Tab-separated table of C-alpha atoms in Angstrom:
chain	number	residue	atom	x	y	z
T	1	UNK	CA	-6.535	-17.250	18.995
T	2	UNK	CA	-5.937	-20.726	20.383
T	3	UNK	CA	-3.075	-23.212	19.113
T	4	UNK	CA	-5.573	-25.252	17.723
T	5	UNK	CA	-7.309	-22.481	15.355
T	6	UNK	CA	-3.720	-20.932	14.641
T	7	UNK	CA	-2.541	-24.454	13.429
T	8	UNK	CA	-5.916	-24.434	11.273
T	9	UNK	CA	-5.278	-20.855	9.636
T	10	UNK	CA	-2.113	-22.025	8.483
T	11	UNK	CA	-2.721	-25.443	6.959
T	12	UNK	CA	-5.615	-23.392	5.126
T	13	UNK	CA	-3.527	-20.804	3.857
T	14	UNK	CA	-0.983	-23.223	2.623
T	15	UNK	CA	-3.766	-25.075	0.715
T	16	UNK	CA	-4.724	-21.688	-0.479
T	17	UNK	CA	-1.173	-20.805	-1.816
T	18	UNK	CA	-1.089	-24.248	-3.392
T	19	UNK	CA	-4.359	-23.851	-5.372
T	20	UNK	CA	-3.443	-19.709	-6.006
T	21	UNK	CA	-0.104	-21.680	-7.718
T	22	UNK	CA	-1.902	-24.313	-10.112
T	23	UNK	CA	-4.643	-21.479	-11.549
T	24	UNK	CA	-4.283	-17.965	-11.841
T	25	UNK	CA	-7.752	-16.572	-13.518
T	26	UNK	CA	-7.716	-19.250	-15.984
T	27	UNK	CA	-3.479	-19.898	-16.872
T	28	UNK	CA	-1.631	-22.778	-16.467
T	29	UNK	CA	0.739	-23.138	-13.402
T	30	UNK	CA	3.608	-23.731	-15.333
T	31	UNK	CA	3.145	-20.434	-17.322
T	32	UNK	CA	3.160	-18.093	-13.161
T	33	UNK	CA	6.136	-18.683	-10.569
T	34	UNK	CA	5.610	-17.486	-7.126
T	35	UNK	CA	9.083	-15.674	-6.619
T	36	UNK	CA	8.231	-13.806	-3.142
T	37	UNK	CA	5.612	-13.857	-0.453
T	38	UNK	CA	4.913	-13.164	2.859
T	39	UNK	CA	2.176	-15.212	4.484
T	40	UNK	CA	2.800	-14.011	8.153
T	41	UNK	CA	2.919	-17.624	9.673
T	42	UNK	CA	4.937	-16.166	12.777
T	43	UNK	CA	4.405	-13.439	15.512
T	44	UNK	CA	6.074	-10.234	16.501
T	45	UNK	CA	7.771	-7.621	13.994
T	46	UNK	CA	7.578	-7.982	10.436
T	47	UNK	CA	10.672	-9.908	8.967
T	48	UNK	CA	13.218	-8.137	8.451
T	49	UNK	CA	14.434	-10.134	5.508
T	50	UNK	CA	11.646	-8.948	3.590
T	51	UNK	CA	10.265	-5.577	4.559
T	52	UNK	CA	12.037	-2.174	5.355
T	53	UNK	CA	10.276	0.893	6.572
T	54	UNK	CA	9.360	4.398	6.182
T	55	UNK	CA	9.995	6.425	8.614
T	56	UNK	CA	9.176	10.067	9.790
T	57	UNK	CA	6.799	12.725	7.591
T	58	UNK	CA	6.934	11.759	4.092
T	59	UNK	CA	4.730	12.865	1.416
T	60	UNK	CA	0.955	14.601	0.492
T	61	UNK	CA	0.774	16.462	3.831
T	62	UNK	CA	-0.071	13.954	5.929
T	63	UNK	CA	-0.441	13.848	9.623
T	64	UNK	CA	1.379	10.661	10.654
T	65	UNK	CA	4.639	10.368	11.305
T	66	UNK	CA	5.531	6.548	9.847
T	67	UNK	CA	7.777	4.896	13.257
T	68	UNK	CA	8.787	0.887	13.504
T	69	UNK	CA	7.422	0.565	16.933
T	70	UNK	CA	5.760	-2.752	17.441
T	71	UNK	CA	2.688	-0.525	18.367
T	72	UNK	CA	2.051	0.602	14.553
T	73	UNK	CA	3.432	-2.736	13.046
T	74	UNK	CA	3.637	-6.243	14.077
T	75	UNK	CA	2.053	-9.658	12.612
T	76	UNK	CA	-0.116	-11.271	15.338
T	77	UNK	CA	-2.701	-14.470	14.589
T	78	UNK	CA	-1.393	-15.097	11.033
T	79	UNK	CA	-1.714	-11.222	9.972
T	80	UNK	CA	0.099	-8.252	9.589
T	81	UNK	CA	-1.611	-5.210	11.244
T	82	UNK	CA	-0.392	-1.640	10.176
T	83	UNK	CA	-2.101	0.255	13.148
T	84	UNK	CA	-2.765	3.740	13.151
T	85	UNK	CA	-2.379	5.782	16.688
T	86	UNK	CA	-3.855	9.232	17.872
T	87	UNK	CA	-1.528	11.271	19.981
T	88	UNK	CA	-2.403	14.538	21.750
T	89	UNK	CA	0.489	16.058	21.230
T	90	UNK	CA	-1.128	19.720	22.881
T	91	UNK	CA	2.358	19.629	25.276
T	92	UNK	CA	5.069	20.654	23.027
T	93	UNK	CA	5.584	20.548	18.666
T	94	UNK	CA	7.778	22.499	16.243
T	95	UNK	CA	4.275	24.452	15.990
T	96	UNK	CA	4.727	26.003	18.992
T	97	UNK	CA	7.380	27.677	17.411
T	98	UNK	CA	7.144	31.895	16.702
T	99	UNK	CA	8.760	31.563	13.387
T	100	UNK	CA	5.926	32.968	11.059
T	101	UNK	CA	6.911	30.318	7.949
T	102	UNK	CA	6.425	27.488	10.217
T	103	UNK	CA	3.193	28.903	11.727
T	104	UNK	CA	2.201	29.055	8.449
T	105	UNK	CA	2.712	25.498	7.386
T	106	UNK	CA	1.530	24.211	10.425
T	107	UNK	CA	-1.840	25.684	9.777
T	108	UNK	CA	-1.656	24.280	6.121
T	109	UNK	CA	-1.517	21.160	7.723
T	110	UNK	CA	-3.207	20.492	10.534
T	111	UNK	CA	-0.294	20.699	12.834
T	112	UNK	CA	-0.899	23.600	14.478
T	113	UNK	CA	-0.222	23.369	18.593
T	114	UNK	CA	-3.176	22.075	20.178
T	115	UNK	CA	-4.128	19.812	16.957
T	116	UNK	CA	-3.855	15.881	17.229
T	117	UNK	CA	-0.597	13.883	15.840
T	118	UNK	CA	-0.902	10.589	14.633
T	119	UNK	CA	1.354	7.728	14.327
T	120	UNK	CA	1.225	5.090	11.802
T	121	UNK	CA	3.350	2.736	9.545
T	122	UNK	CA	4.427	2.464	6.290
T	123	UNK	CA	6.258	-1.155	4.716
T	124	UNK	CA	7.907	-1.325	1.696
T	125	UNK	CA	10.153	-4.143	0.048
T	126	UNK	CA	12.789	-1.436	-0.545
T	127	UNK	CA	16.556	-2.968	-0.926
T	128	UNK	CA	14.911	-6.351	0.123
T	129	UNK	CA	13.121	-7.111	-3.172
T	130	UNK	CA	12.917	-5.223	-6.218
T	131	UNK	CA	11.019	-6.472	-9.542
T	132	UNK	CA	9.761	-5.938	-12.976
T	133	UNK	CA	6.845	-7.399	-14.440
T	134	UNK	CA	4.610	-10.084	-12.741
T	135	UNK	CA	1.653	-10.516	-10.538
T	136	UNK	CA	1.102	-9.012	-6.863
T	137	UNK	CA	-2.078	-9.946	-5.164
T	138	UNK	CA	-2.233	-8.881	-1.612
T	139	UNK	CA	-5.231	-9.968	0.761
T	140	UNK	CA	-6.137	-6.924	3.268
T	141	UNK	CA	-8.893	-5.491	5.453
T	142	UNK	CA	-8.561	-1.934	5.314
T	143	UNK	CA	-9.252	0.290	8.210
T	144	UNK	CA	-12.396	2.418	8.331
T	145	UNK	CA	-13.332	6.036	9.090
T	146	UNK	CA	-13.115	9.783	7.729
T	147	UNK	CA	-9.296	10.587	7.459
T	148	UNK	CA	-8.124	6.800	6.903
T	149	UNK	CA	-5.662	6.455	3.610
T	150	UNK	CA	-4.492	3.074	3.083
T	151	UNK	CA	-2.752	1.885	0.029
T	152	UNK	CA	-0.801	-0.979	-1.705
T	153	UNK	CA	1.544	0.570	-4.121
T	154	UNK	CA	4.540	0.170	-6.165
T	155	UNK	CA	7.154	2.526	-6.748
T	156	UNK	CA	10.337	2.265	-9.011
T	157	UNK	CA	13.708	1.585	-7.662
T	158	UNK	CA	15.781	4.458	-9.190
T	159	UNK	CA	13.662	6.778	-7.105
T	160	UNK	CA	16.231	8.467	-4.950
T	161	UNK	CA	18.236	8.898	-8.203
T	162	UNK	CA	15.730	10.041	-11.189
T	163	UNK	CA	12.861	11.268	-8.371
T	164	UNK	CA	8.957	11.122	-8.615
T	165	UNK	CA	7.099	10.895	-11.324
T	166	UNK	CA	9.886	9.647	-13.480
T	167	UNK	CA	10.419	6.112	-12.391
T	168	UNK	CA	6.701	5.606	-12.790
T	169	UNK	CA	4.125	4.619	-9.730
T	170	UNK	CA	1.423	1.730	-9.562
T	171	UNK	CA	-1.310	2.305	-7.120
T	172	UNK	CA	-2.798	-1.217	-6.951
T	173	UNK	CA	-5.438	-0.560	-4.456
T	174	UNK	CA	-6.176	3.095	-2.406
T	175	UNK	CA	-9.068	3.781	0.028
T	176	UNK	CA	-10.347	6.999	1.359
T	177	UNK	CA	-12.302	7.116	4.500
T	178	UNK	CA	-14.961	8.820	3.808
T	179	UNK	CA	-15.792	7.038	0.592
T	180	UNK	CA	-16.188	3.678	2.404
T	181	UNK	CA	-17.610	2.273	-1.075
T	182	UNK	CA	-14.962	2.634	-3.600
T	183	UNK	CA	-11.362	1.039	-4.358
T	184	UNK	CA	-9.447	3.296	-6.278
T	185	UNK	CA	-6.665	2.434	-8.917
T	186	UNK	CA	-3.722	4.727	-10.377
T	187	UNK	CA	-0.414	4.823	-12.308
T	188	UNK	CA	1.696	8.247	-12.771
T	189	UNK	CA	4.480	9.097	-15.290
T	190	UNK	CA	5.919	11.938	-16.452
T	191	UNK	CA	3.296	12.213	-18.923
T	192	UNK	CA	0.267	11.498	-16.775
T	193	UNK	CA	0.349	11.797	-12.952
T	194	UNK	CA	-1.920	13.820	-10.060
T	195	UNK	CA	0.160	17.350	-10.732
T	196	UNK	CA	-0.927	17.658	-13.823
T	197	UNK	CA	-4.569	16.214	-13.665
T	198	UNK	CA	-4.163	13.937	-16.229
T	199	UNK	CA	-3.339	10.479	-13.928
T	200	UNK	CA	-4.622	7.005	-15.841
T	201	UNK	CA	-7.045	5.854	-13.116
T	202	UNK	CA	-10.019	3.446	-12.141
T	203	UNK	CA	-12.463	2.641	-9.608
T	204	UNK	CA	-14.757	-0.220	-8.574
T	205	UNK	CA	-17.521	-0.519	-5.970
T	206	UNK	CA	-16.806	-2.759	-2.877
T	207	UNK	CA	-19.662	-2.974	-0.219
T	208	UNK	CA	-17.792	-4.752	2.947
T	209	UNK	CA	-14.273	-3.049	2.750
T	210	UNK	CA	-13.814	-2.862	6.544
T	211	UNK	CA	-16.409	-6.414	7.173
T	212	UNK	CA	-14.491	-8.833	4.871
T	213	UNK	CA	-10.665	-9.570	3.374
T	214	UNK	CA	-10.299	-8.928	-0.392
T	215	UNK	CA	-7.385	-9.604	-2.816
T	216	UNK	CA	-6.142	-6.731	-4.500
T	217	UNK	CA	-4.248	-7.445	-7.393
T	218	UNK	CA	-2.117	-6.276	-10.264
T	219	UNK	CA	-0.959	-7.828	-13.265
T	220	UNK	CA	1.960	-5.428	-14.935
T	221	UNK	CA	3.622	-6.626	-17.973
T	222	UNK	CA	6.254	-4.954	-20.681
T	223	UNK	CA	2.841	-3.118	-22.432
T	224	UNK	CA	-0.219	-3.261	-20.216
T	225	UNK	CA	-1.182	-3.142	-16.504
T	226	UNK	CA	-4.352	-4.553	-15.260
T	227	UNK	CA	-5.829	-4.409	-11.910
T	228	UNK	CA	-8.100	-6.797	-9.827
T	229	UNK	CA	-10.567	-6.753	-7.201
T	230	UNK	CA	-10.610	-10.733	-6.730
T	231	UNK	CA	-10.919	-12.510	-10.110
T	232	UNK	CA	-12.992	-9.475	-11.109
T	233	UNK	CA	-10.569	-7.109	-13.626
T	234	UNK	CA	-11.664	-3.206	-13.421
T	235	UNK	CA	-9.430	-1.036	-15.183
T	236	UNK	CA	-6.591	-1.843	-17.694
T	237	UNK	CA	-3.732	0.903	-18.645
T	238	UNK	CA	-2.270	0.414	-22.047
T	239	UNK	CA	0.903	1.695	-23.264
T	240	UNK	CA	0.862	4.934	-24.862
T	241	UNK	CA	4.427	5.727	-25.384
T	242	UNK	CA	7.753	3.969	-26.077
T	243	UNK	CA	9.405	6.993	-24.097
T	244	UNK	CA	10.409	6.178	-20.064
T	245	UNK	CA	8.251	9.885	-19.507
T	246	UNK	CA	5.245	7.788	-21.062
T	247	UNK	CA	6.136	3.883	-19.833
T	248	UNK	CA	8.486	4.055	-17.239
T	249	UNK	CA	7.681	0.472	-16.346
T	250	UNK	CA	10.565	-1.903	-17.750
T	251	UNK	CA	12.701	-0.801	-14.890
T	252	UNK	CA	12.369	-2.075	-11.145
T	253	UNK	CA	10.023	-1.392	-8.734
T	254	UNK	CA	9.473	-2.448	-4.993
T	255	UNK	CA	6.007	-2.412	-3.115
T	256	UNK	CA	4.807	0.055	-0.412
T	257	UNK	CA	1.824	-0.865	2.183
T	258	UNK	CA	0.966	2.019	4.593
T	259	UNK	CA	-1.516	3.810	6.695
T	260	UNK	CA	-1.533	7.164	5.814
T	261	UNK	CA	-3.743	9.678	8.006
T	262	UNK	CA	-5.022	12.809	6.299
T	263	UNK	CA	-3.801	14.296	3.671
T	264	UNK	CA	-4.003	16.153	0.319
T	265	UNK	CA	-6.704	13.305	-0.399
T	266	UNK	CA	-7.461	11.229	2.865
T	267	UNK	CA	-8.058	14.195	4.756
T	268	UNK	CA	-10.387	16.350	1.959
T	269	UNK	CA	-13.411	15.587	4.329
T	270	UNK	CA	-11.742	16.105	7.779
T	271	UNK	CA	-10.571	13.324	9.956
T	272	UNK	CA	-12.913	11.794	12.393
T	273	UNK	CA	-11.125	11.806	15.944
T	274	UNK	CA	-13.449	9.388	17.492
T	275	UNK	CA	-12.466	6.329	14.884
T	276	UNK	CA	-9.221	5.729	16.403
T	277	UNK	CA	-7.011	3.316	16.520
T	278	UNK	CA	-7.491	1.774	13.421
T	279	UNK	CA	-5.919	-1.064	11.764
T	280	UNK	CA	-5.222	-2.477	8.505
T	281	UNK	CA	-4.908	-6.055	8.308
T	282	UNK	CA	-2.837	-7.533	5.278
T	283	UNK	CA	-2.872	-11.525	5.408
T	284	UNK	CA	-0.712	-12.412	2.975
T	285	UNK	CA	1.173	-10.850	-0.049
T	286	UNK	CA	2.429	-12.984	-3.063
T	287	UNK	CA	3.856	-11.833	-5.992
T	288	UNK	CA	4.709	-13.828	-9.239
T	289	UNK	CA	6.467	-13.967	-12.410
T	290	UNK	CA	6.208	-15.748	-15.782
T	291	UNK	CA	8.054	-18.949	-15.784
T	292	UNK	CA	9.999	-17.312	-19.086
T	293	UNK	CA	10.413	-14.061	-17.651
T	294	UNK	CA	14.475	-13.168	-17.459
């Protein structure tokens, strides 16, 4: 992109952020406050000031291992790109190893010697900027292809302390590969998360996912959470407890973007080896709070 165009994206995305201010679907500015954002007006690595990393294997047997290498994350021509990476990785792996356990959970997941590695990123807000209540929209083009599993999620804060599901999770937008035509929705509690079956979740239709940038949205207050694909409102979660294992959402939470490859869900249909690399493309994130909110 030329100096010209780059000057051009930004004036139009400050315009943007001015308007997004003034009206948000339908209320007053003075009743929203934009309190944290991330409009990736610079090149190289994400700023550190705002976004910390996951790094290694993490969660839902996946097949990525989440790295900070300027390969799987940096913000180029006004966007962020989380880029997913194939690796043959035939040479050497802890699956070459003769201990039968290991054997065994390498061929649970994928990662037995010979199989393909994949490297990826995962962002999160963690220790830089932690929240409760308010609005985050985030603007993204997701990645494409059987095995892709992006998402834009929050988690809560006490995590390390009280563990999952108790300090509650928000899944404000999740794709799957190989259902290229739906945006998926989630929380989990205590009460209600994947484990038991019994997770509060939507769904909408989206025809262009991988053609077109779309704001995903959520708007979480102290007794509802609604989600948003553009000014359109899907699915709305209302409170159903005044216990933290039924609403665990008074407390902080910080937000996750990542690039997950496989998996209990992303990789149900197989992964397609011929898709890659992928990438995700986030152009800005904003979140907001009531102007009252203390």
């Amino acid at each position: 992109m030329d100096e010209k165009k780059n000057t051009d994206s930004c004036i139009v995305k400050v315009l943007l952020t001015l308007v997004t201010m003034m009206v948000i679907d339908g209320s007053p500015a003075n009743e929203w406050k934009l309190v944290w954002q991330d409009e990736f007006n610079y090149t190289g690595l994400p700023d550190s000031r705002k976004w910390n990393y996951e790094e290694g294997y993490i969660r839902n047997s996946e097949l990525q291992t989440y790295t900070r290498d300027r390969r799987n994350a940096r913000v180029e021509d006004g966007v962020l790109i989380i880029e997913a990476h194939q690796i043959d990785r035939a040479d050497a792996n802890v699956c070459a190893s003769g201990n039968r356990i290991i054997q065994w959970w390498c061929r649970k997941t994928g990662r037995e010697k010979g199989s393909f590695h994949y490297t990826s990123a995962s962002l999160t807000t963690q220790s830089r900027f932690e929240w409760t209540h308010g609005r985050v929209e985030v603007r993204a083009k997701l990645p494409q292809g059987r095995g892709v599993w992006p998402a834009i999620w929050l988690l809560g804060a006490r995590i390390e302390e009280l563990g999952w599901p108790a300090t509650g999770e928000i899944d404000i937008m999740e794709f799957v590969g190989y259902q290229p035509g739906r945006i998926h929705a989630a929380l989990h509690t205590e009460s209600r998360n994947h484990r038991k079956g019994n997770a509060a979740t939507g769904s909408v239709f989206i025809s262009d996912t991988g053609m077109s940038f779309h704001t995903y949205a959520v708007e979480w207050t102290s007794d509802s959470i609604d989600f948003y694909l553009g000014d359109q409102k899907y699915f709305s979660y209302q409170k159903e407890g005044q216990s933290p294992a039924d609403w665990p959402f008074d407390d902080p939470m910080y937000l996750i973007i990542n690039l997950a490859i496989g998996g209990g869900w992303g990789g149900k249909e197989g992964i397609d080896h011929a898709i890659f690399p992928q990438k995700y493309l986030i152009d800005f994130v904003r979140i907001y709070q009531h102007s009252t909110h203390r």
